[in-house]
CSV table of C-alpha atoms and ligand atoms in Angstrom, one decimal:
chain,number,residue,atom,x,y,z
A,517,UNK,CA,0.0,0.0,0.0
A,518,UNK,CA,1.1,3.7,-0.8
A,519,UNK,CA,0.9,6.2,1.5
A,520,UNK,CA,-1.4,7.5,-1.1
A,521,UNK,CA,-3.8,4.8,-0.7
A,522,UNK,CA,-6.4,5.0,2.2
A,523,UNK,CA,-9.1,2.8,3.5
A,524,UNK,CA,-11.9,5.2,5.6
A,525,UNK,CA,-12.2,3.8,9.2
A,526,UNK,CA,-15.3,6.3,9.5
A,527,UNK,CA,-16.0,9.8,9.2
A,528,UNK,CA,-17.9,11.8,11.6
A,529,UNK,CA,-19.6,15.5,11.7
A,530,UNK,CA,-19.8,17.6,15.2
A,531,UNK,CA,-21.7,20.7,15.3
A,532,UNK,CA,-21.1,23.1,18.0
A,533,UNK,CA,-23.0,26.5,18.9
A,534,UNK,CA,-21.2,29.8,20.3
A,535,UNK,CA,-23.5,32.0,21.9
A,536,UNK,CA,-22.6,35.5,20.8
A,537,UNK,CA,-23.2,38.5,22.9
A,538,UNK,CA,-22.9,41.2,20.0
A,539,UNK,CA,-24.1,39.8,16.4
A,540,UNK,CA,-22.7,39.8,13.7
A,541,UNK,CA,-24.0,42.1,10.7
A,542,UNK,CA,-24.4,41.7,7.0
A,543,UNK,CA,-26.5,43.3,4.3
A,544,UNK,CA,-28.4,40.5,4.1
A,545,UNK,CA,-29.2,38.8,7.5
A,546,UNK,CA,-27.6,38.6,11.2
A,547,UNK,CA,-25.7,35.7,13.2
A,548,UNK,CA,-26.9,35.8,16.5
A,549,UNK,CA,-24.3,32.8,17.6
A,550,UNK,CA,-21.3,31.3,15.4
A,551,UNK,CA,-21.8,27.6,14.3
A,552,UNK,CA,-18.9,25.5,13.7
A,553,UNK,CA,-19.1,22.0,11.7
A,554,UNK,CA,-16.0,20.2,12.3
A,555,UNK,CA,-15.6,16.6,10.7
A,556,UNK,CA,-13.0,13.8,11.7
A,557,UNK,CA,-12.0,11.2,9.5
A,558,UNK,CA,-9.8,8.2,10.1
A,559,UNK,CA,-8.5,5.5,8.2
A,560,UNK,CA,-7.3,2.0,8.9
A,561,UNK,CA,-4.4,2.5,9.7
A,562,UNK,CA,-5.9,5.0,12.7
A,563,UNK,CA,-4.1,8.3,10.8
A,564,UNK,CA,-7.0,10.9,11.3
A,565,UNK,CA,-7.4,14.2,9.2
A,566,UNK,CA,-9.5,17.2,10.1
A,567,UNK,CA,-12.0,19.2,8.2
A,568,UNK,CA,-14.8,21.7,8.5
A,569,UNK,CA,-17.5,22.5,6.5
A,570,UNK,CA,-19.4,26.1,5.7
A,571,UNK,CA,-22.8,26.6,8.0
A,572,UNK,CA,-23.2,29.7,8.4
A,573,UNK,CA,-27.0,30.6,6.8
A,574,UNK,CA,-29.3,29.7,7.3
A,575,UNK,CA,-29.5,30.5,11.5
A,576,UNK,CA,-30.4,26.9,11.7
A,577,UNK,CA,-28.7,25.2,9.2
A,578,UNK,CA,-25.5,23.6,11.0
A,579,UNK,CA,-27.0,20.7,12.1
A,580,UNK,CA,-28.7,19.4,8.6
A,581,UNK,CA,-25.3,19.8,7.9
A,582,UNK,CA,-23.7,17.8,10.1
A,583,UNK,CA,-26.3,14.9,9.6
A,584,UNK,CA,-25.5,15.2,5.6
A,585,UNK,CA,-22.1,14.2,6.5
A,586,UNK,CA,-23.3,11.9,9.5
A,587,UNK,CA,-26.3,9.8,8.1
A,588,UNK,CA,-26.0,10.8,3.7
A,589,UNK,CA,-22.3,10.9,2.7
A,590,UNK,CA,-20.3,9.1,5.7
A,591,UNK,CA,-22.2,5.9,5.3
A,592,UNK,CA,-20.8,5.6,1.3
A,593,UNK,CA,-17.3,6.1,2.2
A,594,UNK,CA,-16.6,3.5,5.1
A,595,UNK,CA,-14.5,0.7,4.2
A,596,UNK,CA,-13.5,1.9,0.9
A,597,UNK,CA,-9.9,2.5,-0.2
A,598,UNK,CA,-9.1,5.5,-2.1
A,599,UNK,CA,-6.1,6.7,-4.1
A,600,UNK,CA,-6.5,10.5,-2.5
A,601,UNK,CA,-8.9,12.7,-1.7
A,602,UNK,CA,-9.5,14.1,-5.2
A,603,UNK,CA,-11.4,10.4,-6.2
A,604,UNK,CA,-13.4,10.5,-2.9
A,605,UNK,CA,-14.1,13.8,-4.1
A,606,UNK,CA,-15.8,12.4,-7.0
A,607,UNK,CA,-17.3,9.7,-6.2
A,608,UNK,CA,-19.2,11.9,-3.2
A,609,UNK,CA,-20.3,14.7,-6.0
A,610,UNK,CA,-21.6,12.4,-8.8
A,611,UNK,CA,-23.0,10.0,-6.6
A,612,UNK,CA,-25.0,12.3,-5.0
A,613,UNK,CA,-25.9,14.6,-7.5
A,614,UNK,CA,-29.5,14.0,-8.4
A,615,UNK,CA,-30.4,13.2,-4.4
A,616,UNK,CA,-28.8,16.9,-4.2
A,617,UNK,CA,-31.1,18.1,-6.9
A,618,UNK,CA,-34.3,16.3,-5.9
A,619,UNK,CA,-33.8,17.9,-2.2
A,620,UNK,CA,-33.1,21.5,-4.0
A,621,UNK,CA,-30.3,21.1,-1.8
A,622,UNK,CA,-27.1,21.2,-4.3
A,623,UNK,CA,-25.4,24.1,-2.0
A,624,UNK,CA,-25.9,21.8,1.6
A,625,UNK,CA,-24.3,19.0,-0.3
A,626,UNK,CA,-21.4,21.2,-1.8
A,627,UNK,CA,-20.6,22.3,1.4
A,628,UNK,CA,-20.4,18.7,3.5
A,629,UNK,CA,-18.7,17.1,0.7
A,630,UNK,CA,-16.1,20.3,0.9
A,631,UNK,CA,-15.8,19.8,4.3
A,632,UNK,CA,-14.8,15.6,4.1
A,633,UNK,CA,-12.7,16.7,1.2
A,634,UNK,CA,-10.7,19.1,4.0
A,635,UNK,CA,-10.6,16.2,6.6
A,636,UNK,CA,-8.7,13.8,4.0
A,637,UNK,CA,-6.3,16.3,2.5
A,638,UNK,CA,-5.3,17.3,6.2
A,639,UNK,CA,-5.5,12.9,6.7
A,640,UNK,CA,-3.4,12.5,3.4
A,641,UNK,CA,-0.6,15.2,4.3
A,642,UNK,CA,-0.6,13.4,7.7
A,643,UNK,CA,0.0,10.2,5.9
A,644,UNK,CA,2.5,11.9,3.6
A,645,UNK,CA,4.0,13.4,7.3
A,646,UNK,CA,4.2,16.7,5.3
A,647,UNK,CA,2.9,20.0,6.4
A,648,UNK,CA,-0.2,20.3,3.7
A,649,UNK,CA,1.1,24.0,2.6
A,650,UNK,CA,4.0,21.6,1.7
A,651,UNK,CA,1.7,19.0,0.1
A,652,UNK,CA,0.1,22.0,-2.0
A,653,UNK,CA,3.4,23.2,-3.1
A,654,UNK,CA,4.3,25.5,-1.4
A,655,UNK,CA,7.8,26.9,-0.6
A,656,UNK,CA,7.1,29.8,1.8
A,657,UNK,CA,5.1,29.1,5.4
A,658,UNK,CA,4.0,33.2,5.8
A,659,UNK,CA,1.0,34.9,4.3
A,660,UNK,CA,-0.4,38.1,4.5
A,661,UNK,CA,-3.7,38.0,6.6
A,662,UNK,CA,-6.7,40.8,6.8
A,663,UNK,CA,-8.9,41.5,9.8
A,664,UNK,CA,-12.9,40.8,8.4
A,665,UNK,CA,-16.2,40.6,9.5
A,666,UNK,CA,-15.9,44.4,10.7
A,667,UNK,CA,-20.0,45.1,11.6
A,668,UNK,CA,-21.3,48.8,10.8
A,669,UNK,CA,-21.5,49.3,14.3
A,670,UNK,CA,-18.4,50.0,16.5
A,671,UNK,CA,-16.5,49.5,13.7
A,672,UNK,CA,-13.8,51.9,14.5
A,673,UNK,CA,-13.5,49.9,18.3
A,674,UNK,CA,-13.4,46.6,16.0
A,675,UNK,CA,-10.6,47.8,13.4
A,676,UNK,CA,-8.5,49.3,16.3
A,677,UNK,CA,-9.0,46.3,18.3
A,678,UNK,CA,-7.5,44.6,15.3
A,679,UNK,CA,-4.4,46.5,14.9
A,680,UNK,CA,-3.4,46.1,18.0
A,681,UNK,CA,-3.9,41.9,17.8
A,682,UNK,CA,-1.2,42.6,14.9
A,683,UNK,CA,-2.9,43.6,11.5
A,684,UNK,CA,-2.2,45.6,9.2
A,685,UNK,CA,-5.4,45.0,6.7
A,686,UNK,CA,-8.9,45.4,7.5
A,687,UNK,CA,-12.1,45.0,5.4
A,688,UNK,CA,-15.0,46.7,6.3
A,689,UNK,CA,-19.3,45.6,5.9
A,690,UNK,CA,-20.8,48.2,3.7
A,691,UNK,CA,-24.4,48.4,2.8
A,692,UNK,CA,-26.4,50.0,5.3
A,693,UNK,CA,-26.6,52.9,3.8
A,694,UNK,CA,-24.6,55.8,2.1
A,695,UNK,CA,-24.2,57.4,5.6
A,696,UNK,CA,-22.8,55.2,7.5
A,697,UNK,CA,-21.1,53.4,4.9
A,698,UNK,CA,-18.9,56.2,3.9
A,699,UNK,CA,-18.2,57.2,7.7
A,700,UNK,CA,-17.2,53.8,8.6
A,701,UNK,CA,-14.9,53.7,5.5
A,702,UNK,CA,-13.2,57.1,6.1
A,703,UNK,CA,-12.8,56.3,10.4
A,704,UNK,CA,-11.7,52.9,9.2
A,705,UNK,CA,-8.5,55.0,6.4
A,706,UNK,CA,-7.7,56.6,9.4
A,707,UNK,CA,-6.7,54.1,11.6
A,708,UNK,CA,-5.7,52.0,9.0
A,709,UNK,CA,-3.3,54.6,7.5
A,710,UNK,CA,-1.7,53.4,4.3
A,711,UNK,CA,-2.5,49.8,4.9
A,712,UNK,CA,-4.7,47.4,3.1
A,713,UNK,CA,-8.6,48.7,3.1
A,714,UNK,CA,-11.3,46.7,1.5
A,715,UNK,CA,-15.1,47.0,1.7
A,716,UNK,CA,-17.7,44.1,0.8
A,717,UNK,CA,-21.1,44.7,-0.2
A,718,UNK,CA,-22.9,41.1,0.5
A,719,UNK,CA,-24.6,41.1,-2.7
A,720,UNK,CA,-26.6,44.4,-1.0
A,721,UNK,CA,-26.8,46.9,-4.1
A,722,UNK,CA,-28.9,47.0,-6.8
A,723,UNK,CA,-26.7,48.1,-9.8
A,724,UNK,CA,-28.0,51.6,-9.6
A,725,UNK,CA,-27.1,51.4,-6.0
A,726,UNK,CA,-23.8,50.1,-6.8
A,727,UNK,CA,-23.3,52.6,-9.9
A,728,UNK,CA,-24.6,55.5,-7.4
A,729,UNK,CA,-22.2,54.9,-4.6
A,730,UNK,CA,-18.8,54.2,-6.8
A,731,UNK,CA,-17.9,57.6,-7.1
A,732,UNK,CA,-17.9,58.5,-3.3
A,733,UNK,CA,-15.6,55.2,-2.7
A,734,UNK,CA,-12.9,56.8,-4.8
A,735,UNK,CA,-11.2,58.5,-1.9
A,736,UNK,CA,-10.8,55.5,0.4
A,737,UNK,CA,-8.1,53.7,-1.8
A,738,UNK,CA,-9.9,50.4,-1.9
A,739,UNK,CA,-7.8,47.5,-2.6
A,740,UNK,CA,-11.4,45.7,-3.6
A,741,UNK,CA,-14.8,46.2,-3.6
A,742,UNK,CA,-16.5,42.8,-2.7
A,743,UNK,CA,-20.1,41.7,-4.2
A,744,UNK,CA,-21.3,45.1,-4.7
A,745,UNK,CA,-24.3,43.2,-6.3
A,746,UNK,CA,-26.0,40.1,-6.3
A,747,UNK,CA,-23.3,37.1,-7.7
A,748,UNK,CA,-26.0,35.8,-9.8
A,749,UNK,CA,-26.7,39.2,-11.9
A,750,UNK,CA,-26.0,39.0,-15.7
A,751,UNK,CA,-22.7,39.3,-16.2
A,752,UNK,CA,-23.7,42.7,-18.0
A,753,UNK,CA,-24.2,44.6,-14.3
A,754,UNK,CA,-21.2,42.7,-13.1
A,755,UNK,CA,-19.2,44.8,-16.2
A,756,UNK,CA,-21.1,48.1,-15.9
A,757,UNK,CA,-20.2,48.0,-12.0
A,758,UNK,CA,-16.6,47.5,-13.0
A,759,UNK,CA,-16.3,49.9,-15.3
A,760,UNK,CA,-17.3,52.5,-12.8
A,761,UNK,CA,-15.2,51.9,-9.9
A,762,UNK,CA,-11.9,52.6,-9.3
A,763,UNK,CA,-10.9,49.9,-7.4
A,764,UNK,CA,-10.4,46.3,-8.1
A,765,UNK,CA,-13.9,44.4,-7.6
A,766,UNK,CA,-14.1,40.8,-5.9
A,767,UNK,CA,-15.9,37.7,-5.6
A,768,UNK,CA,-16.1,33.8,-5.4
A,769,UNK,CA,-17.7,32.8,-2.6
A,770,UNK,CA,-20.9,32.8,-3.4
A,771,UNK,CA,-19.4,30.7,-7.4
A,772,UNK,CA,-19.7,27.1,-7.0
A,773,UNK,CA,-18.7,25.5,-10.2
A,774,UNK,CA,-15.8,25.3,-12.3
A,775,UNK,CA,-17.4,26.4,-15.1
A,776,UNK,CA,-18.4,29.3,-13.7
A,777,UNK,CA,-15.3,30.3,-12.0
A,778,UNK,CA,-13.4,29.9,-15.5
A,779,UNK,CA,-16.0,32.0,-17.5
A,780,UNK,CA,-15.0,34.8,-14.5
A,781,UNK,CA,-11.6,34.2,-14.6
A,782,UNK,CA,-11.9,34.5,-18.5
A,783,UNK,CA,-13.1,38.4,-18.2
A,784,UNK,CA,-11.7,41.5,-16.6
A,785,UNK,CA,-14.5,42.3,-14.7
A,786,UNK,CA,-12.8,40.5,-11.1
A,787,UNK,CA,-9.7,41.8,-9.8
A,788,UNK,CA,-9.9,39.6,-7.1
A,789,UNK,CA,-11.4,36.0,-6.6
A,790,UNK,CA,-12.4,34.4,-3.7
A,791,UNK,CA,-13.2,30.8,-3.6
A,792,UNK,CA,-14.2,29.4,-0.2
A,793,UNK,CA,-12.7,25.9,0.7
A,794,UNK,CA,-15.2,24.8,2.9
A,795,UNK,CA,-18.3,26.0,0.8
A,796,UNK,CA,-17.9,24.9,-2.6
A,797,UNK,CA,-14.8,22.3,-4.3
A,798,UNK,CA,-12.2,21.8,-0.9
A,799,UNK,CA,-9.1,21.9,-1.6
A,800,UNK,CA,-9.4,19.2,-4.2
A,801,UNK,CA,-11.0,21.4,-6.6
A,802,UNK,CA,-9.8,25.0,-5.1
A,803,UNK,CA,-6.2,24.3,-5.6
A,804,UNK,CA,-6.3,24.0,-9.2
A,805,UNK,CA,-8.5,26.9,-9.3
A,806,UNK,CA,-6.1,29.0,-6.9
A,807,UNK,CA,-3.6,28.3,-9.9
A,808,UNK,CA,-6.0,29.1,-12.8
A,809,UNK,CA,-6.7,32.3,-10.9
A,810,UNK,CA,-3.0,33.2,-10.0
A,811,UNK,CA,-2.5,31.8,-13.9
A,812,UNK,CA,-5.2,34.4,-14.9
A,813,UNK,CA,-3.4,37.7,-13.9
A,814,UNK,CA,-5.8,38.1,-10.6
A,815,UNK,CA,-5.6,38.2,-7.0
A,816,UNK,CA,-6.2,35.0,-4.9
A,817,UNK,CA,-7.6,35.2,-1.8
A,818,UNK,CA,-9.5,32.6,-0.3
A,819,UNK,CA,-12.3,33.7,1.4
A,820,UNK,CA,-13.7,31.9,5.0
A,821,UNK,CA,-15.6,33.5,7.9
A,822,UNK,CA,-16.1,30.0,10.4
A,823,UNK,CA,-14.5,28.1,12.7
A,824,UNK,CA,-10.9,27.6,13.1
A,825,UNK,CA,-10.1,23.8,11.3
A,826,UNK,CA,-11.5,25.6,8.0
A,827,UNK,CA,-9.7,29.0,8.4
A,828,UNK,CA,-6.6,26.9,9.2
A,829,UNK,CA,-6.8,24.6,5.9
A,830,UNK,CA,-7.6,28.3,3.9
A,831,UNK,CA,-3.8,29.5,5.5
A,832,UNK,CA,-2.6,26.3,4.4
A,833,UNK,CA,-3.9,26.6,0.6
A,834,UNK,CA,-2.6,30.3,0.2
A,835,UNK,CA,0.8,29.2,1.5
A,836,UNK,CA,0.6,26.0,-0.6
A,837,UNK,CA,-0.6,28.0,-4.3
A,838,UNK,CA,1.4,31.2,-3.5
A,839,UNK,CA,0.7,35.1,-4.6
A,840,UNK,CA,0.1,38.0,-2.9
A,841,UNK,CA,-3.4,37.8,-1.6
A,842,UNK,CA,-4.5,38.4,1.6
A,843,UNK,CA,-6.0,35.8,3.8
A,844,UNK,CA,-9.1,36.7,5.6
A,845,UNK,CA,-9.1,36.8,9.4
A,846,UNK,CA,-12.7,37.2,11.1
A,847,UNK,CA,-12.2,40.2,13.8
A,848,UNK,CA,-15.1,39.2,15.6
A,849,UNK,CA,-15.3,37.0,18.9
A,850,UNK,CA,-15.4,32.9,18.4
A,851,UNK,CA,-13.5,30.6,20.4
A,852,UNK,CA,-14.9,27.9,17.7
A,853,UNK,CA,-11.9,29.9,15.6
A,854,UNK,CA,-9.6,31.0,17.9
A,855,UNK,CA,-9.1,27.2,20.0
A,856,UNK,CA,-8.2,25.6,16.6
A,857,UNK,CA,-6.6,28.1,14.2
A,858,UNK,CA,-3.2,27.5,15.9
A,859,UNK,CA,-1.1,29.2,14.0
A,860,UNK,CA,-3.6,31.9,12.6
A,861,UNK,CA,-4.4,33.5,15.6
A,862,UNK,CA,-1.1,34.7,15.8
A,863,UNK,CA,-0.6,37.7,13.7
A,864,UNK,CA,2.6,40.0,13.6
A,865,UNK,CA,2.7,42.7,11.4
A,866,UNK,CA,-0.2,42.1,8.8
A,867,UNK,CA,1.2,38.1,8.9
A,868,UNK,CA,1.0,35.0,9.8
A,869,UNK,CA,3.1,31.5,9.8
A,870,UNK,CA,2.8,28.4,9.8
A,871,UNK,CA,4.1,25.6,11.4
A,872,UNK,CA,6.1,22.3,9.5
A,873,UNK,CA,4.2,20.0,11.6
A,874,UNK,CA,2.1,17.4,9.2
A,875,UNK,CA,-1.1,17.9,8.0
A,876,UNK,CA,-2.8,21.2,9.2
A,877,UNK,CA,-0.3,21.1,12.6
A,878,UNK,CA,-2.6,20.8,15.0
A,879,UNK,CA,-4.6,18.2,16.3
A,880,UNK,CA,-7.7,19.8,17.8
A,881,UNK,CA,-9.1,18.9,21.1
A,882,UNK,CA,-13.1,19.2,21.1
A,883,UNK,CA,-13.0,18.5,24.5
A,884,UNK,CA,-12.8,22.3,25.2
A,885,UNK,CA,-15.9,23.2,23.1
A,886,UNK,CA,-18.1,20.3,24.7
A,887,UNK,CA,-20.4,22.9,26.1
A,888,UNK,CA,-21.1,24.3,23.1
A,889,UNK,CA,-22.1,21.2,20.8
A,890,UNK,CA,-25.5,21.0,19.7
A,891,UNK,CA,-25.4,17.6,18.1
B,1176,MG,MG1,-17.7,38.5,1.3
C-alpha cells in the first residue's frame, strides 16, 4: 500500500454553537451565535485528518449539515480504499448529485462534501508526514492575513482592536446605507493609515445602487470592492459596476462550479477572486483553481468567515498555491476559531506563519468546546 492509498475507518460530523453577545451584521441577515461544523475522518491504519464544513445561513442550518455528512455521505465512504482525496471527491459529488437536486439542496451537499474533502487532505498530508502548505506546493510558510467581519457598528472599536492583535489590513461591511457606509470607511483609512482597506457589499446593491455609490468610494483607496451586487446578476451589471469603480472588484464565494469560475476568470470584470474551501470544491477542486486564478493575472484570496479547522486549511492553501493575496481573518469573537486556528491567531505585522508539523499542525481537542455542541 502507498501512502497514497487510504481505507476510511469512518467519518464523523460535530456541530457546536457559540452564543454570541454582539451579532454579527451583513446586508443580508444577522448571526446571532457562530456555528462550527468540524468533521474527523480516520483510516485504517488509525491516521485521522480534520475538516470543517461552511454553516453559516441559514441560522439553523448547522445541524442538517452535520447529519448530511453523518447519516447521507459518511455511510458511502466507510471501508472503501481511495487513491487521494481528489477520487473520494468524486465519487461523493456524482453519486449524489441527483439526491442533491431532488432535495433543492445542491449548496448543503457542496458544502459537507467540501468539508470531508478538507478532513482527507489534512488525513493524506498526515500520511505523507508533510505539512499540507508543503503538500500543496508550497515553498514559503507566511502569508499576509486581513482582519474581516468588521459590523457597521463599532466599527472603528473593532478595526483598532485589530491593529493592535497585529494587522495591518482590514475590510470593512458596507451596505447600510450611504451614511454610515462612507463614515465607517473614512474612520476605518484613518486608523488603518496606508495599509490594506477593503469594503464588501454582501450582494446588497442594486446596480443603480452600486453605480450611485462608486464615485464616493474613490477617496478611500480600496484595494477591492466585494459583491457590490447580487453574484448571480448577468454578467452585464457585473461589467457596468466594473467599469465605474476605481478599485479592483471581488468575488467567489458565493461561485460554486468550475465552469463558472473559468467563465470569471476568463473576463476583466474581477480583480480579485475568492473561492471558499469549505463552501464549494475543498481543496481538491480549489487548488487547481487557486492556480488558474493566479494563472489568470488576478488576486487569490480565499475567502472563509467560520470556525478555526477551515480557516486553518484556507492559510494552508494560500501558502501552498502562493501570490500575494491576503487571507481573511474574522475580527469578531469565536473561540470555535480561535481554540483551533493554531497558528492563525497569531498575527505579527499584517502576517501569519505556519508551522512544518504534518497535515494542518494541530490536532484539535473538542473537549474544550463540549459545552457548546449542539449535536
Ligand atoms: Mg464577502
Amino acid at each position: 500500500m502507498t501512502s497514497d492509498t487510504f481505507t476510511i475507518r469512518s467519518i464523523e460530523a460535530f456541530c457546536y454553537r457559540y452564543p454570541l453577545a454582539t451579532p454579527v451584521v451583513t446586508s443580508f441577515g444577522k448571526m446571532l451565535n457562530r456555528p462550527a461544523v468540524f468533521i474527523r475522518a480516520v483510516d485504517e491504519d488509525g491516521v485521522e485528518g480534520w475538516g470543517e464544513a461552511w454553516s453559516n445561513f441559514p441560522a439553523p442550518g448547522a445541524e442538517h449539515r452535520t447529519r448530511l455528512v453523518n447519516e447521507v455521505l459518511a455511510p458511502g465512504l466507510v471501508g472503501r480504499k481511495f487513491d487521494g482525496p481528489g477520487q473520494a471527491f468524486e465519487i461523493l459529488t456524482k453519486g449524489t448529485a441527483v439526491l442533491a437536486l431532488q432535495c433543492g439542496e445542491p449548496g448543503p451537499f457542496a458544502q459537507a462534501i467540501a468539508g470531508i474533502d478538507l478532513a482527507l487532505w489534512d488525513l493524506c498530508a498526515r500520511r505523507r508526514r508533510l505539512p499540507l502548505w508543503r503538500l500543496l506546493g508550497g515553498h514559503a510558510s507566511a502569508i499576509k492575513v486581513y482582519a474581516s467581519g468588521i459590523n457597521p457598528g463599532g466599527a472603528a472599536q473593532t478595526a483598532e482592536a485589530a491593529l493592535k492583535r497585529g494587522h495591518r489590513a482590514l475590510k470593512l461591511k458596507v451596505g447600510f446605507g450611504g451614511e454610515t457606509d462612507l463614515a465607517n470607511l473614512a474612520a476605518l483609512r484613518a486608523i488603518v493609515g496606508t495599509g490594506m482597506l477593503a469594503a464588501d457589499a454582501n450582494q446588497g446593491w442594486s446596480m443603480e445602487q452600486a453605480l450611485e455609490i462608486l464615485p464616493r468610494l474613490g477617496r478611500f483607496d480600496l484595494r477591492w470592492l466585494e459583491e457590490p451586487i447580487r453574484a448571480d446578476r448577468p454578467r452585464e451589471e457585473w461589467r457596468s459596476v466594473r467599469a465605474s469603480a476605481g478599485m479592483p472588484i471581488a468575488a467567489g464565494e458565493n461561485i460554486s462550479s468550475v465552469d463558472d469560475f473559468r467563465e470569471v476568470l476568463a473576463e476583466v470584470v474581477l480583480g480579485v477572486v475568492q473561492p471558499d474551501i469549505a463552501k464549494w470544491g475543498g481543496l481538491s477542486k480549489c487548488a487547481d483553481l487557486a492556480r488558474e486564478i493566479l494563472a489568470s493575472d488576478k488576486t487569490f484570496c480565499p475567502h472563509y468567515l467560520g470556525g478555526g479547522i477551515g480557516l486553518l486549511a484556507s492559510a494552508h492553501l494560500l501558502a501552498g498555491i502562493g501570490g500575494d493575496g491576503w487571507l481573511e481573518v474574522d475580527a469578531n469573537d469565536n473561540p470555535l476559531r480561535d481554540l483551533f486556528c493554531g497558528p492563525v491567531a497569531n498575527v505579527r505585522e499584517g502576517t501569519i506563519q505556519l508551522n512544518h508539523n504534518p497535515g494542518l499542525g494541530i490536532v484539535p481537542d473538542l473537549s474544550n468546546i463540549e459545552r457548546y455542541r449542539s449535536i
